[in-house]
Structures are given as C-alpha cells and as structure tokens.
XYZ file of C-alpha atoms in Angstrom:
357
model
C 223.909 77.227 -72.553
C 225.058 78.741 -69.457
C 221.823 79.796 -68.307
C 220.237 76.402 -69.150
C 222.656 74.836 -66.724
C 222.253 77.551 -63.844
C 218.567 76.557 -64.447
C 218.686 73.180 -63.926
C 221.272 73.380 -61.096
C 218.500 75.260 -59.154
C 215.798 73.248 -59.927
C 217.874 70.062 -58.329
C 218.888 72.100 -55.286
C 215.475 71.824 -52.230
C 216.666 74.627 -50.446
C 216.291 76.743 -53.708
C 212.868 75.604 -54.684
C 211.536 75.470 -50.741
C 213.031 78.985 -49.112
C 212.336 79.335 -45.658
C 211.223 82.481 -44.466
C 214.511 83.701 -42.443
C 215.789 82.897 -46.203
C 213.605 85.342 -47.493
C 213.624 87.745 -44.677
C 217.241 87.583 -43.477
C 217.513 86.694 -39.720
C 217.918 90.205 -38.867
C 214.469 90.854 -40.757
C 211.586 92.918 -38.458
C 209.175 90.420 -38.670
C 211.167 87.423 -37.202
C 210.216 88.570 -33.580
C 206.963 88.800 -34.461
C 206.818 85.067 -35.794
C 208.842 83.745 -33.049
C 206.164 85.480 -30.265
C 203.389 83.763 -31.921
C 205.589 80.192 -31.911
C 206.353 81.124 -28.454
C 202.386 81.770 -27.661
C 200.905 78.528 -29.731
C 203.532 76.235 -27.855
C 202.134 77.693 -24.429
C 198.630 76.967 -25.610
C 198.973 73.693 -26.522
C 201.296 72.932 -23.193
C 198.373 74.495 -21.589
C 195.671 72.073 -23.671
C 198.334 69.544 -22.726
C 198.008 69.807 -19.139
C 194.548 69.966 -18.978
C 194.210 66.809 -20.789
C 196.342 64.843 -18.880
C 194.546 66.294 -16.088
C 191.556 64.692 -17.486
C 192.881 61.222 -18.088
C 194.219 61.479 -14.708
C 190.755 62.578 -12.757
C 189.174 59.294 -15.482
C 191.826 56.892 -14.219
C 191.201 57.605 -10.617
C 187.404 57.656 -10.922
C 187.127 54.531 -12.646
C 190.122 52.493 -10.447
C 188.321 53.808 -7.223
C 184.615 52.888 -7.975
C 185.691 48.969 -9.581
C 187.956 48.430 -6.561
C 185.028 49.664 -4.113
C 182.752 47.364 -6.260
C 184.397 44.384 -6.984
C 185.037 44.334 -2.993
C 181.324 44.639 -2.045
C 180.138 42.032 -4.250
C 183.389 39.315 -4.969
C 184.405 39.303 -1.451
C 180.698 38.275 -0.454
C 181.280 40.865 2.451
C 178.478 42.857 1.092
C 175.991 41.880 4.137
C 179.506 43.402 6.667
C 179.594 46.246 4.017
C 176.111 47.193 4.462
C 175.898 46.545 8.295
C 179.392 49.010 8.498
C 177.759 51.263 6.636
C 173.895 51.024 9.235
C 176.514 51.935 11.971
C 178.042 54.900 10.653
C 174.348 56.412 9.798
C 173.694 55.679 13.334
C 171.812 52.381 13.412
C 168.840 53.694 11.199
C 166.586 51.518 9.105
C 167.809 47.918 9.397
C 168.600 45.151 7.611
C 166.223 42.660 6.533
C 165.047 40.222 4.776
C 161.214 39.924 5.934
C 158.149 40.341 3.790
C 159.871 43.811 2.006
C 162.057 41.369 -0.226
C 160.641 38.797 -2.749
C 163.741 36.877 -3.012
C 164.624 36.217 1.095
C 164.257 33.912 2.923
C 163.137 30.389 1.082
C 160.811 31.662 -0.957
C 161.181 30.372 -4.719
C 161.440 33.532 -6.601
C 162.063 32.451 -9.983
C 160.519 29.895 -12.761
C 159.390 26.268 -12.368
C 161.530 23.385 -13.486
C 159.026 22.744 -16.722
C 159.558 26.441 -17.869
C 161.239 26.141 -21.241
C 163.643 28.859 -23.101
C 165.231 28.579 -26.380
C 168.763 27.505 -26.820
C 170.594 27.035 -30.198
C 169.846 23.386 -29.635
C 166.293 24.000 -29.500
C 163.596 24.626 -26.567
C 165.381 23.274 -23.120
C 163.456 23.400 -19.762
C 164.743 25.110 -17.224
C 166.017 22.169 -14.880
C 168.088 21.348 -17.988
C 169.597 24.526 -18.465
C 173.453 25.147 -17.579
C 175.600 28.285 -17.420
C 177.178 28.941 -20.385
C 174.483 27.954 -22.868
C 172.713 30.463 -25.269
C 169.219 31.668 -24.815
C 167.022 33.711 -27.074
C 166.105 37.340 -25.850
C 163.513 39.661 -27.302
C 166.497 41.799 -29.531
C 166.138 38.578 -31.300
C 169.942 37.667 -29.977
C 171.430 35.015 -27.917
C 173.166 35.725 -25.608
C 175.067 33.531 -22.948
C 173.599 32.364 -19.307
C 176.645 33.751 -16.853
C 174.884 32.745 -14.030
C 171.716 31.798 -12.017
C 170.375 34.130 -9.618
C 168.267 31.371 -8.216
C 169.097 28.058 -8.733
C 166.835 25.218 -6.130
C 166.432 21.824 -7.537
C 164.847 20.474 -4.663
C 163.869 23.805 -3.252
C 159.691 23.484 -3.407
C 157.356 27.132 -4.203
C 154.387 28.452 -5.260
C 153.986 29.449 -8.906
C 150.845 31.425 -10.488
C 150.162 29.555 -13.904
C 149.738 32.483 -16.329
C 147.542 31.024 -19.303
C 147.305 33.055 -22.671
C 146.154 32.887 -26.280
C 146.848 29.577 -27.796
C 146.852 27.626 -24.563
C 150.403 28.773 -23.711
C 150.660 28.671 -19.572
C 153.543 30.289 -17.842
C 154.500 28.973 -14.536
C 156.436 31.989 -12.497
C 156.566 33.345 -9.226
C 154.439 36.115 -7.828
C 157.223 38.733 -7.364
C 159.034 37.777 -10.415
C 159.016 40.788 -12.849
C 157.383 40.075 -16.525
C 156.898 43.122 -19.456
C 153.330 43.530 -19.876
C 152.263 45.404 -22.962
C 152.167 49.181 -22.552
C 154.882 48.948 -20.194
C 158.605 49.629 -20.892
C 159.726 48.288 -17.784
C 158.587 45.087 -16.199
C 156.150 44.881 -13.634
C 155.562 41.357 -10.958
C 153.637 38.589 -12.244
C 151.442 39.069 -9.305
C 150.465 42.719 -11.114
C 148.247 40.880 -14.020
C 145.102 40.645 -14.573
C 142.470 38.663 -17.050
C 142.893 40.695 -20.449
C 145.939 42.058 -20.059
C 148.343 41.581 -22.800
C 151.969 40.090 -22.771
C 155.052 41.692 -24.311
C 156.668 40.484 -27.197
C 153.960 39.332 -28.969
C 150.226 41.100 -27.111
C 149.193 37.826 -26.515
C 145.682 38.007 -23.853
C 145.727 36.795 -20.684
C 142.956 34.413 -20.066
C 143.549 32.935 -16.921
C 145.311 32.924 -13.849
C 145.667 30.147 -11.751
C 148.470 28.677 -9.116
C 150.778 25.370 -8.690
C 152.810 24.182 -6.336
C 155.388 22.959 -7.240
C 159.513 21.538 -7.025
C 162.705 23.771 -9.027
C 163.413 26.771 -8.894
C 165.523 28.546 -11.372
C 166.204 32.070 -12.461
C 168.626 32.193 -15.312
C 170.620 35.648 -15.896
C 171.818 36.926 -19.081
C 173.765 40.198 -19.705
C 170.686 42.376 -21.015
C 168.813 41.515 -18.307
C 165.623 40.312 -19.878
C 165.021 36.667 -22.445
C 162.106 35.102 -23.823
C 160.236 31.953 -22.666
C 157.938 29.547 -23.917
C 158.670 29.241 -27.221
C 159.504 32.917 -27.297
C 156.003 33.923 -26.340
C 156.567 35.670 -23.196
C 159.266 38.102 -21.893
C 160.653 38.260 -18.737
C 163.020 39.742 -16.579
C 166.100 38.101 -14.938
C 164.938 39.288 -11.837
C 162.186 39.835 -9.046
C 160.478 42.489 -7.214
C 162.561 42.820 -3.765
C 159.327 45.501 -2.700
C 156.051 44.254 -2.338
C 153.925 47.022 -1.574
C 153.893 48.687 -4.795
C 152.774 46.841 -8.029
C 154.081 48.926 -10.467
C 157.744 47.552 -10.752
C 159.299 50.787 -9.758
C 161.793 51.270 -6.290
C 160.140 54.440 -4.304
C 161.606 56.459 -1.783
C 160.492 56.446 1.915
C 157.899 58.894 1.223
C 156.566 56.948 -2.004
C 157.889 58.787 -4.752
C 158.830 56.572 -7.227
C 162.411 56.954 -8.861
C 163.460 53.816 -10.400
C 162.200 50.626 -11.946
C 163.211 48.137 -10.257
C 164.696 45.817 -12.469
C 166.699 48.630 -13.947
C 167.950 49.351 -10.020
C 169.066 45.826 -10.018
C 170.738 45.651 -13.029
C 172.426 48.579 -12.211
C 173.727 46.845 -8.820
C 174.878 43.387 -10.213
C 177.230 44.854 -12.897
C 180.426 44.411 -10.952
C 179.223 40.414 -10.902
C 178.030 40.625 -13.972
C 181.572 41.384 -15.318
C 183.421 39.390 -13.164
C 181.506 36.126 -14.822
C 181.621 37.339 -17.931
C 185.326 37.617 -18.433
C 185.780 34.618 -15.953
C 183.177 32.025 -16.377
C 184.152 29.276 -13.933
C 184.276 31.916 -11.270
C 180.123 31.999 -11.111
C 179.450 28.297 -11.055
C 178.121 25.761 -8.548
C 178.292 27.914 -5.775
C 174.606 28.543 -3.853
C 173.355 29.407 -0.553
C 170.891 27.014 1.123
C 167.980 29.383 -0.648
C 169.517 28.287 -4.020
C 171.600 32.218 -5.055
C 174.784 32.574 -5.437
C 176.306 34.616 -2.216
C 176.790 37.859 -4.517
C 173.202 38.158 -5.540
C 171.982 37.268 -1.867
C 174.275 39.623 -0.352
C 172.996 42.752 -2.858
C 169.454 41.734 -1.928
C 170.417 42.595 1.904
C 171.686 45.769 0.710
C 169.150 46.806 -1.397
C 166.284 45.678 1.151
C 168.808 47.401 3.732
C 168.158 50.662 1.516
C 164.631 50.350 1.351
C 164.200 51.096 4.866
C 166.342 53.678 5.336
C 164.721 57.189 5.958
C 164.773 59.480 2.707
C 167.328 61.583 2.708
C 170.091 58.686 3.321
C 168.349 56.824 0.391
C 168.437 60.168 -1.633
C 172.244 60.414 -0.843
C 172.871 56.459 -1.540
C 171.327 56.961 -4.491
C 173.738 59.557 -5.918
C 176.494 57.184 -5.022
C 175.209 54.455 -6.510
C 174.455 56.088 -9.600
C 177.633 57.150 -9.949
C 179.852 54.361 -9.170
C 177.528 51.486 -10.800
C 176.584 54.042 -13.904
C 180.454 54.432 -14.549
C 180.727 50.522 -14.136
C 177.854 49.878 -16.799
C 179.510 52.402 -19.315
C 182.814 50.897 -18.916
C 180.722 47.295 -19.044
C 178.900 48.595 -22.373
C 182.608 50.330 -23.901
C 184.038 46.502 -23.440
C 187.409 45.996 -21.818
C 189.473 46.732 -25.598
C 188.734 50.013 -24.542
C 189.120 50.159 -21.184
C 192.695 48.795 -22.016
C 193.049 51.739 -23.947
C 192.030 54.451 -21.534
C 194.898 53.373 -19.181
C 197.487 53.037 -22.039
C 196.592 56.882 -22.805
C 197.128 57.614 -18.766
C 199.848 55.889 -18.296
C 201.701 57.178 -21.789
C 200.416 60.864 -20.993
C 201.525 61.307 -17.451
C 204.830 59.095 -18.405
C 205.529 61.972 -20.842
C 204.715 64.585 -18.781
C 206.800 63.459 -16.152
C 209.893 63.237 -19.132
C-alpha cells in the first residue's frame, strides 16, 4: 500500500512528472554552460533580427510619410503650376511650361465626351450632362464603381467631337485626343488614331465610319480604375486624354522618341494623391472648376506633365525615377487600402516604442 501511495503522490506533483534539465543535470552539471551559451547566442540573434526589423519599419514609415506629404502638397494645395515653375528654375530655366498645341486638354479645348454620351448607372443608361459625382458607372471588369470626380466638366463650354459609328448603328461622340482601347491594344490609344475597320474593345465591334460634330458639354467622368464603358457598354474608354499630340500610339516618349510609358497609365500614375483624397473625402472634389471646366488639381498636373514633356532627356529620365517612386509607392498603398496602412504605422510606432523601453 505504501508504494501505491508514493505512486500517486508523484503522479499529482508537476515538477515530478515535468523535470527540468538543471533537475536532471544538477546546476553544477558540465553541460549547463554549454546550454546557457547557446541561450545567450539565440537571444543575440533574434535582438539582432529585432533591430533590423525595426530598422525596416522605420526606413517604410519614413518613405511612405515623405512621398504622401510631398504629394498631397503638389496636387491639394493647387500649387502644382509654383511647384513645377520652382522646380524649371532650379534645372536652370530649361524646357518650359506650356500649355500650347503639346497638350490635348489646355487651353479651351473640350477634351472629353459630348453631353448625349450615355454610361450605365445602377439606375439605368444616364447621359453624360446628367451624370453627378458619386453615382455608379459600369466598367469593362464588369464592376461599378463610383464617379469621384470629373476631370472635365463644361456645360456651356462648346467643342469639336469626331462621331465614331460602329456595327449596329452605335455612334460615339468623343474628342480627338481622348484615349479609347482599340482591339489588339492593351493600352488605349486617341480617338483621333482610328481608322475605317478597326475594331473596338470590349466587344470587336467594326468601325464603319468616322465623321465630326460640333457641338455644346463637355464632360469627362473619372472612376478609380481609370477606364468605364459607354454606350450601352459597347465601347471602352479611358478617363483621360492624350496631353502629346505628335505620336498616335498612346504612349509618353522621351525627348529623343523612345517611348516609355502609355500615357494613360502615366496619368493615372500622377492623379493618385487626388484620387485618394476624393475617395476617402467626397465633398472635397465637388463643384470646383476652372474657366476650361477641370478641377484645379487635374489642370495643374497637366502643366506639369506638359512641363516634363519638354524638358531635355536626361532631366525627364531623372523625373521619371522620382515619379515612379513616389506615385508607385502611393498606388500600392492606394491598392493595400488605408486598414492596412493603419496597420503599418501601429507596427512602427509599437516597434520603435519597445525598442526605446
């Protein structure tokens, strides 16, 4: 009976069941400096790992803090035209600004769609004169997505407008420099570009005819992908225009010609910053136009970007860079969604706050 009880005594007792191993080695044992170097040598290793992490989340913090303060500056502040001209005087008074034949939207050129233009809404097919920011359009990902702002927005505001005419009697009314996908393409390319027989993205339909209108509205609705549908979903288009006129294949070339970037991808790129700021506040990108009918952001990062287009190569080659970094980090942090961004800076600001403990 006496073992029975010594039995179950031990099996009650944790320390019995779960010896450590200075129980089983004795403290004095060889092998406990052994075991404590390698503690010693994984804790320095992971301090190490710890440092360089917060390292990281530091270098992230700063990157993305600098590039949305330099950002939303340029392009809330509408001081983008001083920005630019700053900017001209440092390089030494190259290149110029303008806003002369180089740039579709300048000026009062309509560079947009006619009044009688028609997208799809989740209250059916509205015209474009009826349209409002905030309502829902249809784009070619078969999605709706939300109108956050017009980059061109003329009632009264009178243009020329080819009438595209396809398969089934369906006419488009759009201005020259306006930027359409034509099939074969996957970037789009200015109205002005096709030709009898070429085919129109979503659907192939065949161009028959082209023909021109003058007419009164002018309207360029932009959505957060970029590109919607129109007519009854029959056409494609791009939010925006073609600010260079001397090529016709949609892409932005250097000063020597080399192409490097579609256009409407350069443009999307640069209207992020606005892009976000109407997104998150929509009043704040409402009812306010310049006499040519765009809002003061978009006019102002036309004058830049026609600015850049006439700088001499190697300053565009260097702009570039910096453009691709600070708008590319904008449109990843844009694409992550601000949930995230949220938790980026909770991870700085708890790392460094323990690292500072």
């Amino acid at each position: 009976m006496s073992t029975s009880t010594e039995v179950n005594t031990r099996d009650n007792d944790p320390e019995e069941d779960h010896p450590t191993p200075s129980t089983i080695a004795g403290n004095d044992a060889p092998g406990s400096d052994v075991s404590l170097m390698v503690s010693t040598g994984s804790s320095q290793k992971a301090c190490q790992g710890y440092r360089s992490y917060r390292a990281l989340i530091a270098a992230l913090c700063t990157f993305f803090v600098v590039t949305t303060v330099i950002a939303v500056v340029m392009f809330s502040t509408g001081n983008a035209k001083g920005v630019a001209s700053a900017i001209q005087s440092i390089g030494g008074g190259s290149g110029g600004t303008s806003s002369g034949s180089s740039s579709g939207g300048g000026g009062g050129s309509g560079s947009c769609f006619s009044a009688d233009t028609t997208v799809q809404t989740l209250k059916g097919p509205v015209p474009m004169k009826d349209l409002q920011v905030g309502d829902k359009i249809l784009t070619a990902q078969g999605k709706y997505e939300h109108v956050y702002a017009f980059g061109h927005y003329l009632p009264n505001g009178e243009a020329e407008f080819l009438v595209i005419e396809t398969e089934g009697n369906s006419q488009l009314e759009i201005t020259p420099e306006h930027l359409l996908y034509r099939q074969g393409t996957s970037h789009p390319v200015p109205a002005y570009s096709l030709r009898v027989g070429d085919k129109i993205q979503p659907h192939g339909a065949e161009v028959t005819m082209i023909d021109s209108v003058h007419k009164t509205g002018i309207y360029a609705p932009l959505v957060s992908s970029g590109s919607f549908l129109v007519n009854h979903g029959s056409v494609k288009v791009s939010s925006y225009i073609s600010l260079v006129q001397a090529y016709s294949t949609g892409y932005a070339h250097f000063a020597d010609g080399t192409p490097f970037l579609p256009q409407h991808t350069g443009i999307h790129m640069v209207l992020t910053p606005y892009r976000m700021i109407c997104t998150t506040f929509s009043g704040y990108c409402q009812g306010s136009y310049t006499q040519e009918g765009m809002p003061p952001h978009v006019a102002n990062g036309i004058e830049i970007l026609t600015w850049a287009d006439k700088l001499p190569l190697m300053e565009q080659v260097v702009l570039l860079v910096l453009a691709l970094v600070a708008f590319g980090a904008l449109m990843v942090v844009e694409k992550i969604g601000l949930v995230l961004l949220a938790a980026t800076f909770f991870l700085c600001r708890n790392g460094l706050g323990r690292h500072h403990k």
